[in-house]
Amino acid sequence: MSIKVGISACLLGQEVRYNGSHKRSRYIQEVLSEYFEYSPLCPEMGIGLGVPRKPIRLITTSGNNETGIEAALTEDHSVRYTEQLKDYARQQVDHLSDASGYLFMQKSPSCGFTRVKLYHENGNPLEVSQGIYAAELDKLLPLMPKEEAGRLSDPMIRENFITRVMAYHDWQHNVADKLSAQTLLGFHVRYKYLLMAHHIKSYQSLGKLLSNLKAQPLGDIAHQYITEFMSALKHIANRKKNSNVLQHLQGYLKKELSKDEKQEMHNLIHQYRTGLIPIVVPLTLLKHHINKHTTDDNYLRKQKYLNPHPYELGLRNAI
Ligand code: SF4
C-alpha cells in the first residue's frame, strides 16, 4: 500500500532551510516511508528564495491583507512574501488533490501548522499563528489531514493523524472515485465504531444523514458526510470513549463467550480504562474472539476500528 502524502522538504533531509540545513525526521523517513509515498515541497524555495537566504517571520500588520498577518524578512519588515507563498499553495492544489495527508515542519512562518510565533511590526513577540503556506493550503484542501512533524512524538497525536490519513485514503479510492449509494453506505458501515470512538455526536448525525439518501443529490450528501467525518476524526479517541466502543463490540458476542471469557474481557477493558495497560491488550483479545466466533463476511470483521492502520506501526501499543 502506497499512500501519497505531501511533506515539507526539509523533513526528508533536503538542505533547503534558510541556512542550508535540513530537519530530517528519522521516524518519517525510515518508518512511515514504508507506507507513505512522499511529495516533498519547500514553499520558500518554490517562490524563488535561494539557499542560503535571509530568515523570514510572521508579523501583524494594519494593511489590507485578509488576515492581517504577513510573512516578512526578519531584518526588514517592509519586504513581504505573503502573496507569493499563498500563490505557491494555490499552484500545488492540483498536484496534491490525490494526496491523503500532509506533514508540515513546525514553527516555520511558511510551513508551521499550529504554533508559529507572530511578531508585532515593532519586533515584539505577540502570540502564535499558522504559517502562510500551510494556512492557505488548509483553506484550499480542507479535508486532507494535516499535522506537524514535531507533534508526532505524542503517541495520541501520531495515532490520530495516521488514522485520519488511512481513512481519507479509503474514502478517496473507494467512495469519491466511484460514488454510489452502495459505496457511501459501505464506507459508513466500516467506520461506524471508529466514528463512535472519536466523536459520538457525529456518529449519530452521520447515521441520520445517510438514513434518507433521496433527500438531496448524492454528491451533496457525500460532501456533507466526508466534511463532518474528517472533522470528527480530529477528536482524540480517549480511554473513556475507546472503552465504550470495546464494550459495544464485546456485546455482539454475548451468546458466544463463556462467563469466564466475558469476565476476562471486562477486566482488561477496565484496566485499559484506568490507564494500567494500553488499548492493544483488550483489543487483541477481542479480535481473537471475533475471529474465532464469526465468519469472514461478519459485520464485526468489517469494522475499521479493529485495524485502522498497519499493525506493524505498533501505534496502539503506546496509547
Ligand atoms: S519549513 Fe518549509 S519553507 Fe522552511 S525549509 Fe522546510 S520546507 Fe522549506
XYZ file of C-alpha atoms and ligand atoms in Angstrom:
327
model
C 0.000 0.000 0.000
C 1.469 3.352 -1.029
C -0.289 6.482 0.106
C 0.657 9.900 -1.250
C 1.488 12.407 1.500
C 2.722 15.978 0.967
C 5.613 16.995 3.188
C 7.916 19.915 3.989
C 11.039 19.030 2.015
C 13.435 19.783 4.899
C 11.851 16.914 6.906
C 13.198 14.462 4.345
C 16.750 15.729 4.747
C 16.732 18.169 1.832
C 19.048 21.077 2.652
C 16.547 23.800 1.865
C 16.330 25.755 5.138
C 17.373 29.402 5.150
C 20.824 28.478 6.472
C 21.328 25.472 4.182
C 20.485 22.893 6.845
C 17.660 20.335 6.995
C 15.331 18.968 9.679
C 15.345 15.306 8.791
C 12.940 13.191 10.827
C 14.059 9.600 11.262
C 10.534 8.375 12.070
C 9.099 9.995 8.954
C 11.894 8.924 6.642
C 12.560 5.428 7.914
C 9.303 4.207 9.453
C 6.366 5.964 7.802
C 8.005 5.802 4.376
C 7.111 2.092 4.317
C 3.520 3.200 3.826
C 3.687 6.767 2.556
C 4.918 7.972 -0.804
C 6.132 11.474 -0.037
C 5.669 14.501 -2.221
C 8.286 16.954 -0.866
C 7.731 20.682 -1.297
C 9.613 23.709 0.003
C 7.451 26.815 -0.461
C 10.287 29.247 0.261
C 12.448 27.639 -2.418
C 9.350 27.420 -4.616
C 8.855 31.192 -4.607
C 12.453 31.695 -5.665
C 14.249 32.340 -2.373
C 17.531 30.510 -2.625
C 19.854 28.888 -0.111
C 21.245 30.499 1.947
C 18.584 33.207 2.346
C 17.654 35.762 4.935
C 15.168 34.384 7.511
C 11.542 35.428 7.451
C 8.934 35.697 10.217
C 5.211 36.308 10.689
C 4.167 39.857 11.536
C 0.803 41.505 12.195
C 0.005 44.450 10.015
C -2.580 47.159 9.748
C -2.619 46.843 5.947
C -5.357 45.334 3.793
C -4.076 41.740 3.950
C -7.081 39.454 4.642
C -5.861 38.097 7.976
C -3.656 40.992 8.987
C -0.762 38.527 9.127
C 2.159 38.678 6.707
C 5.420 36.873 6.090
C 8.266 39.404 6.043
C 12.044 39.494 6.203
C 13.079 39.379 9.863
C 15.562 42.205 9.349
C 13.269 44.394 7.212
C 9.513 44.055 7.671
C 8.818 46.063 4.547
C 9.965 43.112 2.408
C 6.946 40.779 2.282
C 6.394 37.307 0.818
C 2.761 36.694 1.803
C 1.153 36.745 -1.636
C 3.927 34.666 -3.208
C 3.512 31.976 -0.528
C -0.267 31.937 -0.962
C 0.129 31.718 -4.735
C 2.535 28.841 -4.318
C -0.085 26.991 -2.217
C -2.689 27.602 -4.945
C -0.293 26.220 -7.569
C 0.058 22.953 -5.589
C -3.654 22.175 -5.340
C -3.879 20.026 -8.480
C -0.681 18.194 -7.626
C -1.891 17.483 -4.066
C -5.535 16.717 -4.818
C -4.827 12.963 -4.676
C -2.666 13.205 -1.537
C -4.148 11.672 1.602
C -2.269 13.816 4.115
C 0.382 16.473 4.679
C 3.234 16.662 7.183
C 4.476 20.163 7.959
C 7.672 21.380 9.594
C 6.710 23.078 12.856
C 7.481 26.698 13.794
C 8.124 27.792 10.197
C 6.469 31.069 9.078
C 5.661 29.256 5.812
C 5.007 25.630 6.815
C 4.113 25.730 10.536
C 0.584 24.492 11.132
C -0.235 25.194 14.761
C 2.124 27.320 16.827
C 4.196 29.728 14.764
C 5.455 32.842 16.529
C 3.786 36.035 15.418
C 5.515 39.392 15.919
C 4.288 42.953 16.134
C 5.658 45.223 13.438
C 7.862 46.777 16.121
C 9.514 43.365 16.658
C 7.816 42.337 19.921
C 6.530 38.738 20.013
C 2.738 38.652 20.245
C 1.118 35.238 20.013
C 1.040 32.145 17.823
C -0.419 31.603 14.370
C -0.180 29.406 11.268
C 2.449 29.640 8.539
C 1.194 31.448 5.420
C 1.587 28.499 3.031
C 0.148 25.963 5.496
C -2.876 28.140 6.300
C -3.628 28.725 2.618
C -3.304 25.034 1.791
C -5.645 24.178 4.655
C -8.193 26.565 3.215
C -7.864 25.070 -0.284
C -7.757 21.385 0.704
C -9.722 21.344 3.974
C -10.447 17.613 4.052
C -6.838 16.478 3.718
C -5.429 15.509 7.160
C -2.520 17.721 8.220
C -0.109 17.578 11.109
C 3.233 18.932 12.214
C 6.179 16.535 12.317
C 7.164 17.629 15.835
C 3.756 16.692 17.216
C 4.104 13.101 16.015
C 6.240 12.379 19.070
C 2.986 12.414 21.066
C 1.603 8.851 20.681
C -2.052 10.016 20.744
C -1.479 12.674 18.072
C 0.592 10.262 15.969
C -2.100 7.583 16.101
C -4.795 10.150 15.365
C -3.009 11.573 12.314
C -2.247 8.187 10.775
C -5.811 7.007 11.402
C -7.089 10.090 9.550
C -4.707 9.589 6.620
C -5.719 5.941 6.216
C -9.439 6.744 6.440
C -9.172 9.618 3.958
C -7.234 7.406 1.545
C -10.000 4.788 1.811
C -12.585 7.499 1.057
C -10.649 8.875 -1.949
C -10.191 5.478 -3.556
C -13.315 3.585 -2.580
C -16.001 6.265 -2.408
C -15.033 9.571 -4.055
C -13.719 7.852 -7.209
C -16.834 5.658 -7.557
C -19.620 7.387 -5.704
C -22.849 5.429 -5.324
C -25.303 4.764 -2.504
C -23.586 1.415 -2.042
C -20.021 2.754 -1.741
C -21.138 5.528 0.622
C -23.128 3.216 2.883
C -20.352 0.605 2.767
C -17.857 3.222 3.985
C -20.159 4.239 6.830
C -20.609 0.629 7.907
C -16.814 0.125 8.012
C -16.210 3.270 10.077
C -19.192 3.189 12.463
C -17.257 2.227 15.559
C -14.203 4.288 14.704
C -16.517 7.296 14.467
C -18.106 6.378 17.775
C -14.678 6.252 19.408
C -13.749 9.700 18.107
C -16.966 11.697 18.290
C -20.249 10.162 19.311
C -22.352 13.139 18.134
C -21.018 12.773 14.578
C -21.614 9.028 14.758
C -25.277 9.835 15.413
C -25.687 12.736 12.986
C -23.927 10.985 10.109
C -26.112 7.904 10.585
C -29.117 10.215 10.345
C -27.736 11.953 7.241
C -27.460 8.600 5.453
C -30.886 7.391 6.537
C -32.556 9.192 3.616
C -30.349 9.235 0.541
C -33.201 10.617 -1.555
C -33.443 13.858 0.436
C -30.675 15.568 -1.590
C -28.416 14.797 -4.571
C -25.974 12.030 -3.607
C -22.934 14.243 -4.300
C -24.193 16.818 -1.784
C -24.787 14.169 0.861
C -21.337 12.678 0.255
C -19.728 16.123 0.629
C -21.555 16.796 3.893
C -20.688 13.322 5.093
C -16.943 13.453 4.498
C -16.668 17.027 5.791
C -18.172 16.064 9.148
C -16.424 12.684 9.151
C -12.921 14.159 8.756
C -13.648 16.779 11.362
C -14.980 14.094 13.770
C -11.781 12.071 13.460
C -9.747 15.064 14.650
C -11.201 14.439 18.101
C -8.884 12.188 20.048
C -10.289 8.746 20.873
C -9.504 8.713 24.600
C -9.639 5.830 27.076
C -13.232 6.510 28.090
C -14.525 6.611 24.512
C -12.474 3.584 23.429
C -13.683 1.578 26.447
C -17.244 2.347 25.466
C -16.620 1.038 21.938
C -14.831 -2.087 23.187
C -17.845 -2.860 25.385
C -20.240 -2.328 22.493
C -18.248 -4.686 20.280
C -17.997 -7.289 23.025
C -21.788 -7.084 23.327
C -22.146 -8.648 19.865
C -20.512 -11.803 21.215
C -22.601 -12.176 24.350
C -24.033 -15.521 23.257
C -20.688 -16.905 22.109
C -18.482 -16.019 25.092
C -18.464 -18.041 28.302
C -18.925 -16.352 31.665
C -15.165 -16.506 32.320
C -14.300 -15.095 28.901
C -16.702 -12.207 29.440
C -15.188 -11.509 32.844
C -11.670 -11.577 31.383
C -12.680 -9.089 28.653
C -14.411 -6.913 31.227
C -11.295 -6.869 33.452
C -8.978 -5.941 30.580
C -11.268 -3.135 29.401
C -11.376 -1.833 32.972
C -7.565 -1.982 33.279
C -7.240 -0.121 29.989
C -9.807 2.476 31.015
C -7.953 3.168 34.276
C -4.607 3.575 32.488
C -2.911 0.352 33.581
C -2.491 -1.199 30.141
C -2.518 0.040 26.513
C -5.509 -0.496 24.242
C -3.693 -3.172 22.256
C -4.260 -5.637 25.139
C -8.100 -5.737 25.324
C -8.274 -5.185 21.563
C -6.123 -8.228 20.796
C -8.307 -10.451 22.937
C -11.454 -9.000 21.380
C -10.086 -9.622 17.868
C -9.236 -13.190 18.876
C -12.856 -13.793 19.969
C -14.254 -12.138 16.847
C -12.070 -14.284 14.590
C -12.976 -17.431 16.497
C -16.727 -16.884 16.581
C -17.568 -15.112 13.307
C -17.226 -15.765 9.601
C -15.201 -13.664 7.133
C -18.165 -11.581 5.989
C -19.358 -10.766 9.500
C -20.296 -7.160 10.280
C -17.775 -7.005 13.138
C -14.851 -8.078 10.962
C -15.556 -5.181 8.605
C -15.032 -2.624 11.353
C -12.020 -0.389 10.612
C -11.905 0.264 14.343
C -10.223 -3.125 14.743
C -7.441 -2.315 12.239
C -7.429 1.390 11.303
C -3.724 1.402 10.341
C -0.941 -1.137 9.719
C -0.433 -3.309 12.787
C 3.355 -3.198 12.243
C 3.454 0.506 13.147
C 2.534 -0.517 16.703
C 0.539 2.693 17.157
C -1.830 1.153 19.666
C 0.952 -0.193 21.863
C 1.609 3.299 23.178
C -1.895 4.639 23.790
S 9.936 24.613 6.775
Fe 9.011 24.719 4.761
S 9.808 26.609 3.886
Fe 11.114 26.122 5.623
S 12.799 24.934 4.738
Fe 11.275 23.470 5.405
S 10.060 23.120 3.587
Fe 11.187 25.000 3.205
